[in-house]
Short mmCIF file of C-alpha atoms in Angstrom, two decimals:
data_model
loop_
_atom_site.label_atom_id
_atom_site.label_comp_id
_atom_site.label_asym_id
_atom_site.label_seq_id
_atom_site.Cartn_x
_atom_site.Cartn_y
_atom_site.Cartn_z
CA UNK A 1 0.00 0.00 0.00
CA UNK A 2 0.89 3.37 -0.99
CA UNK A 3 0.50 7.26 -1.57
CA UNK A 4 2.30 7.49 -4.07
CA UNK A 5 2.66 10.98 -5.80
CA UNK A 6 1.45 10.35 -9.37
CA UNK A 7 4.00 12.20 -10.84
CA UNK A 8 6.47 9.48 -9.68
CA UNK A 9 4.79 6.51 -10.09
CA UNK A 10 6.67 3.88 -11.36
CA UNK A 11 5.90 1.59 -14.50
CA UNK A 12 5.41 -2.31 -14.19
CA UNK A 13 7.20 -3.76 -17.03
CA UNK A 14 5.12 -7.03 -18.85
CA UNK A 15 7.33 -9.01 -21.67
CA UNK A 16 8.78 -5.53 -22.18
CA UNK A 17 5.69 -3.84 -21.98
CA UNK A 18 4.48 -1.09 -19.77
CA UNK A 19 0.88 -0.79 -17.89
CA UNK A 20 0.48 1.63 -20.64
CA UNK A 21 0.66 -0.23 -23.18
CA UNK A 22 -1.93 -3.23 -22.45
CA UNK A 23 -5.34 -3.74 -23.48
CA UNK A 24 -8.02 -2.98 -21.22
CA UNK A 25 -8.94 -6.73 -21.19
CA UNK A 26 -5.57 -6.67 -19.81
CA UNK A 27 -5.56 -4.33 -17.58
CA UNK A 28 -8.50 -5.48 -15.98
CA UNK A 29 -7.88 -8.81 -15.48
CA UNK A 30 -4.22 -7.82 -13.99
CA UNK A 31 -6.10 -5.22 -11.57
CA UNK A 32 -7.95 -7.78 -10.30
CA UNK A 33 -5.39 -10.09 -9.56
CA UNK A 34 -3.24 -7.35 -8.04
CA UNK A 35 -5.87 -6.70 -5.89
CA UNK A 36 -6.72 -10.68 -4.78
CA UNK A 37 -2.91 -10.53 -4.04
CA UNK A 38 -2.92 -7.58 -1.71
CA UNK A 39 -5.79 -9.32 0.10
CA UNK A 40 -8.82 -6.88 -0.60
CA UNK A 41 -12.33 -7.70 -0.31
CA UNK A 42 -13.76 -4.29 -0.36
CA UNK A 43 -12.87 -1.25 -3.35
CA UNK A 44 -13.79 2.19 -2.52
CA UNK A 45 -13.67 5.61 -4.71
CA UNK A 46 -13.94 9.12 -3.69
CA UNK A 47 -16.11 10.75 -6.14
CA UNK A 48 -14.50 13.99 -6.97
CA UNK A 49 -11.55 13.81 -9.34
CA UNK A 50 -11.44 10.18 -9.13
CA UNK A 51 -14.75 8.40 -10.57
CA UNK A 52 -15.72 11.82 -12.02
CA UNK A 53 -12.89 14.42 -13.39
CA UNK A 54 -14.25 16.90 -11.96
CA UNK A 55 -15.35 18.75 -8.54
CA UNK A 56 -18.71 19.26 -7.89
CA UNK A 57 -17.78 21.73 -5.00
CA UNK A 58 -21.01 21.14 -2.89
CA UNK A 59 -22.61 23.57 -5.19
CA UNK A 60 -23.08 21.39 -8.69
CA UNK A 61 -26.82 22.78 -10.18
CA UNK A 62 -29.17 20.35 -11.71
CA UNK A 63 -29.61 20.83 -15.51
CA UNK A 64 -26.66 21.48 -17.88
CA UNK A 65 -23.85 21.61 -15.07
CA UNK A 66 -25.17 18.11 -13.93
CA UNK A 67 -24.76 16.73 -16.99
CA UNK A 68 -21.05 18.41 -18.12
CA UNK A 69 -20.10 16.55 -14.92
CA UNK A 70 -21.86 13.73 -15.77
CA UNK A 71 -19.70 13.67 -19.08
CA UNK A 72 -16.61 13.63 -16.87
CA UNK A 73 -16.66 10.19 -15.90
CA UNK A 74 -13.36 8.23 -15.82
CA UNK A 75 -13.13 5.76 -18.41
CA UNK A 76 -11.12 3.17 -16.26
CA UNK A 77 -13.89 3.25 -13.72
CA UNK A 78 -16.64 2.23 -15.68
CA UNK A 79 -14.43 -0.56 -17.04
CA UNK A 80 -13.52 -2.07 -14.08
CA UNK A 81 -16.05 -1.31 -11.28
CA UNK A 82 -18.40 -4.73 -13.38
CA UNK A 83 -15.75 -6.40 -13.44
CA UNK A 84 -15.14 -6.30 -9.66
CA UNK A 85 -18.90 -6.64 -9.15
CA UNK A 86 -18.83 -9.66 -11.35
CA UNK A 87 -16.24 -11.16 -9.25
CA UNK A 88 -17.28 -10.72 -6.29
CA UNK A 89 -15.43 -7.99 -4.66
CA UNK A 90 -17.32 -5.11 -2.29
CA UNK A 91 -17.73 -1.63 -4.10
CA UNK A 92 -18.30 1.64 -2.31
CA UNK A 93 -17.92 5.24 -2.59
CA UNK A 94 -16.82 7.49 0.31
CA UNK A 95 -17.14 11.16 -0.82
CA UNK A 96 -17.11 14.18 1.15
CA UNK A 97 -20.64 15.76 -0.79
CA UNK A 98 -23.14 15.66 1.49
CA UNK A 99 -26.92 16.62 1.32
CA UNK A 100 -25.96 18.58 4.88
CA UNK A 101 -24.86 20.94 3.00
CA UNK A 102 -27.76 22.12 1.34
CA UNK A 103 -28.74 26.03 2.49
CA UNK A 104 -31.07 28.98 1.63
CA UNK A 105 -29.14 29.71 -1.54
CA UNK A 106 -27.70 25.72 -2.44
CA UNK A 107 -31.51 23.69 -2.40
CA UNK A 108 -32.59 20.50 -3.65
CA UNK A 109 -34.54 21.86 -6.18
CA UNK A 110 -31.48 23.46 -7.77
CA UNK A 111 -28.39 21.74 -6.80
CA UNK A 112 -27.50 17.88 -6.21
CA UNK A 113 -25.60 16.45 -3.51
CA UNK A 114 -24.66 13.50 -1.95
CA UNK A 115 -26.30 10.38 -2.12
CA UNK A 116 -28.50 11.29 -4.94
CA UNK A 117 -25.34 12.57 -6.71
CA UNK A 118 -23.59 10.15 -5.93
CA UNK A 119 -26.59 7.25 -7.38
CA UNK A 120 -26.91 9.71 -10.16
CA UNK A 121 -23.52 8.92 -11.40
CA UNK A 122 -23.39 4.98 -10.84
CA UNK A 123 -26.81 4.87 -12.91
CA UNK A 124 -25.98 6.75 -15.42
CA UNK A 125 -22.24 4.48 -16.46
CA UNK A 126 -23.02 1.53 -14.61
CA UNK A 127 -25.58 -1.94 -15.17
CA UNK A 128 -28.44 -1.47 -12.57
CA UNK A 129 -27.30 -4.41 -10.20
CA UNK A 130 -23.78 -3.18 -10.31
CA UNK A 131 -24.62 0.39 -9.66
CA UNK A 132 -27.18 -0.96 -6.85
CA UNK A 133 -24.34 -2.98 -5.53
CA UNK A 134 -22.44 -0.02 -3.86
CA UNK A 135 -21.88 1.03 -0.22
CA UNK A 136 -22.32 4.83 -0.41
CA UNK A 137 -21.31 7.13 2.50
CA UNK A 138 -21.56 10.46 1.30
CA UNK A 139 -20.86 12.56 4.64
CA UNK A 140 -18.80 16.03 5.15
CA UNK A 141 -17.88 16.26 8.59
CA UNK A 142 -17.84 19.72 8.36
CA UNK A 143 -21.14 20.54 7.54
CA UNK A 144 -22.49 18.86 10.91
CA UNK A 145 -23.65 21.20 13.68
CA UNK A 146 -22.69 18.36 15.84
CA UNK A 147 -18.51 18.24 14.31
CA UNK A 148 -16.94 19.20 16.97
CA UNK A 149 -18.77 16.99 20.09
CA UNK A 150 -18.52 13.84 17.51
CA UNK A 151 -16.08 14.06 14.58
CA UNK A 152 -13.65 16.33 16.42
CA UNK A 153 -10.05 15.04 14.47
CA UNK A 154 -11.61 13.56 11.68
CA UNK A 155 -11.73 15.81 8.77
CA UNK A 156 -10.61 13.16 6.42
CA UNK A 157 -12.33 9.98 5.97
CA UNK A 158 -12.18 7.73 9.06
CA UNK A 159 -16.31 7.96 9.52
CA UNK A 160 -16.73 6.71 6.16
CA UNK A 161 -13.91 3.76 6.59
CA UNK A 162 -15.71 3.06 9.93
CA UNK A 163 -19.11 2.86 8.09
CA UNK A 164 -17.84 0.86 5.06
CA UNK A 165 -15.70 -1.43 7.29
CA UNK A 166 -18.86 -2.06 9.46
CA UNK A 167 -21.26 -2.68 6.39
CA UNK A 168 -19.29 -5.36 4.72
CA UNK A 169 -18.29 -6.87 7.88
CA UNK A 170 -14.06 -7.11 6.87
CA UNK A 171 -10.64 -6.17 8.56
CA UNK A 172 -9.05 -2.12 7.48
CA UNK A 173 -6.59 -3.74 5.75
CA UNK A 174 -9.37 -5.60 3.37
CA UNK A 175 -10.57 -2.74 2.04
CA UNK A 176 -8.38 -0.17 -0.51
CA UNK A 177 -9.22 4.00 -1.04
CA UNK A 178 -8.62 5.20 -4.03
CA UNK A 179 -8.95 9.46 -3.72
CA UNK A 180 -7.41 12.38 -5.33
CA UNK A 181 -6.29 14.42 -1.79
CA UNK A 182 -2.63 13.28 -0.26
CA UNK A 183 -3.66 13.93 3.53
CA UNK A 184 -6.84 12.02 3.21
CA UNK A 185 -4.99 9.00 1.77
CA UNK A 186 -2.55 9.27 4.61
CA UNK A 187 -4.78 9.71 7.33
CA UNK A 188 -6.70 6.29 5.95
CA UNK A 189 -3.46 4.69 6.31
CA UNK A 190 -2.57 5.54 9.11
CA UNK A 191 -5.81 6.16 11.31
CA UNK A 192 -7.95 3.40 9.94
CA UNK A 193 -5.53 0.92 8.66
CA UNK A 194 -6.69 0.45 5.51
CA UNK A 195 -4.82 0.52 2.22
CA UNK A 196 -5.06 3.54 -0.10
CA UNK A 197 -3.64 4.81 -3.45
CA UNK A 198 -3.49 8.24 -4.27
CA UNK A 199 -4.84 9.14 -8.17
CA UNK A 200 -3.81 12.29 -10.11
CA UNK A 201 -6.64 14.39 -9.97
CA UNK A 202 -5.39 15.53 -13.23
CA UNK A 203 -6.87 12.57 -14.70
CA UNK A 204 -9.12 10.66 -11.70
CA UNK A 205 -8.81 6.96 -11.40
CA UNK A 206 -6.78 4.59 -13.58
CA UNK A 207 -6.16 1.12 -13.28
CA UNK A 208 -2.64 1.65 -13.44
CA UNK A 209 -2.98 3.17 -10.36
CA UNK A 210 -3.67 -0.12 -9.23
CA UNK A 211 -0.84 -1.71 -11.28
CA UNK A 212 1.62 0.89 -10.40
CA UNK A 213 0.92 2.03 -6.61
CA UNK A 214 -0.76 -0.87 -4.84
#
């Protein structure tokens, strides 16, 4: 396990080959075994700048914004997430967008958030029992009144490992983050024992990051 920075990540050499230059048949099959040989049961991705290239800020509006972000799915993700379904790995998503945040001027009626974003997304690049299939925490610590009395120290993930961990009923170091932000990665590694792999937020999730990092 790994943060690597993405800018230094390293590439794993097949017959000559880099991850680069295999097929995505390829690549998938090699993520998965990659991952059966680090021991995971459970595969979770941050939303922003990993499944989706871009940040929806806790202020994306329904309509035409919804669907430019919509458009910025990562190819790699919608490869692989049925293929992990298929055999028989956990998926979940553990963002930080949160229907707390909705306000007087961010409303449900004009903006999307959270969950529903978050289900938005899965049905709209995913098969119906795959995209059912996932574990979604979609929780910002910061927007609770109560932060400070419960979440004091965790402004990272460690809630949503907690939750996920708890829901699929497996050890921390079963279970693998994928996310865009360094000190969240870090944190997971080293608060909630988990593994976790840092992705360019550049480019969101790649399976080489699984290939290259994990």
């Amino acid at each position: 396990m790994s943060s690597t920075d993405p800018s230094t990540s390293s590439e794993t050499p097949n017959n000559g080959n880099t991850t680069q230059d295999k097929s995505d048949d390829d690549l998938v099959k090699q993520s998965i075994q990659r991952l059966r040989e680090r021991g995971i049961k459970v595969v979770i991705f941050d939303m922003d700048l990993t499944i989706v290239n871009q940040h929806s800020r806790g202020s994306l509006r329904r309509g035409d914004p919804l669907e430019a972000f919509l458009s910025r799915i990562c190819p790699d993700f919608v490869k692989l997430a049925p293929a992990l379904h298929k055999e028989g790995f956990h998926l979940a998503v553990a963002t930080h967008s949160d229907e707390a945040e909705y306000g007087r001027r961010i409303t449900p009626a004009t903006h999307i958030l959270g969950d529903e974003l978050v289900n938005t997304v899965l049905q709209q690049h995913l098969p119906p029992e795959v995209a059912e299939s996932f574990c979604i925490v979609a929780f910002n610590p910061f927007a609770r009144s109560n932060f400070f009395v419960t979440y004091f120290g965790d402004w990272a993930k460690r809630h949503h490992m907690k939750l996920i961990q708890n829901h699929y009923l497996v050890q921390p170091q079963e279970m693998v983050l994928f996310d865009d932000t360094r000190p969240i990665v870090r944190d997971c590694i080293r608060k909630c024992g988990v593994q976790a792999v840092q992705v360019s937020p550049l480019v969101g999730f790649r399976m080489t990051d699984i290939l290259d990092k994990l």
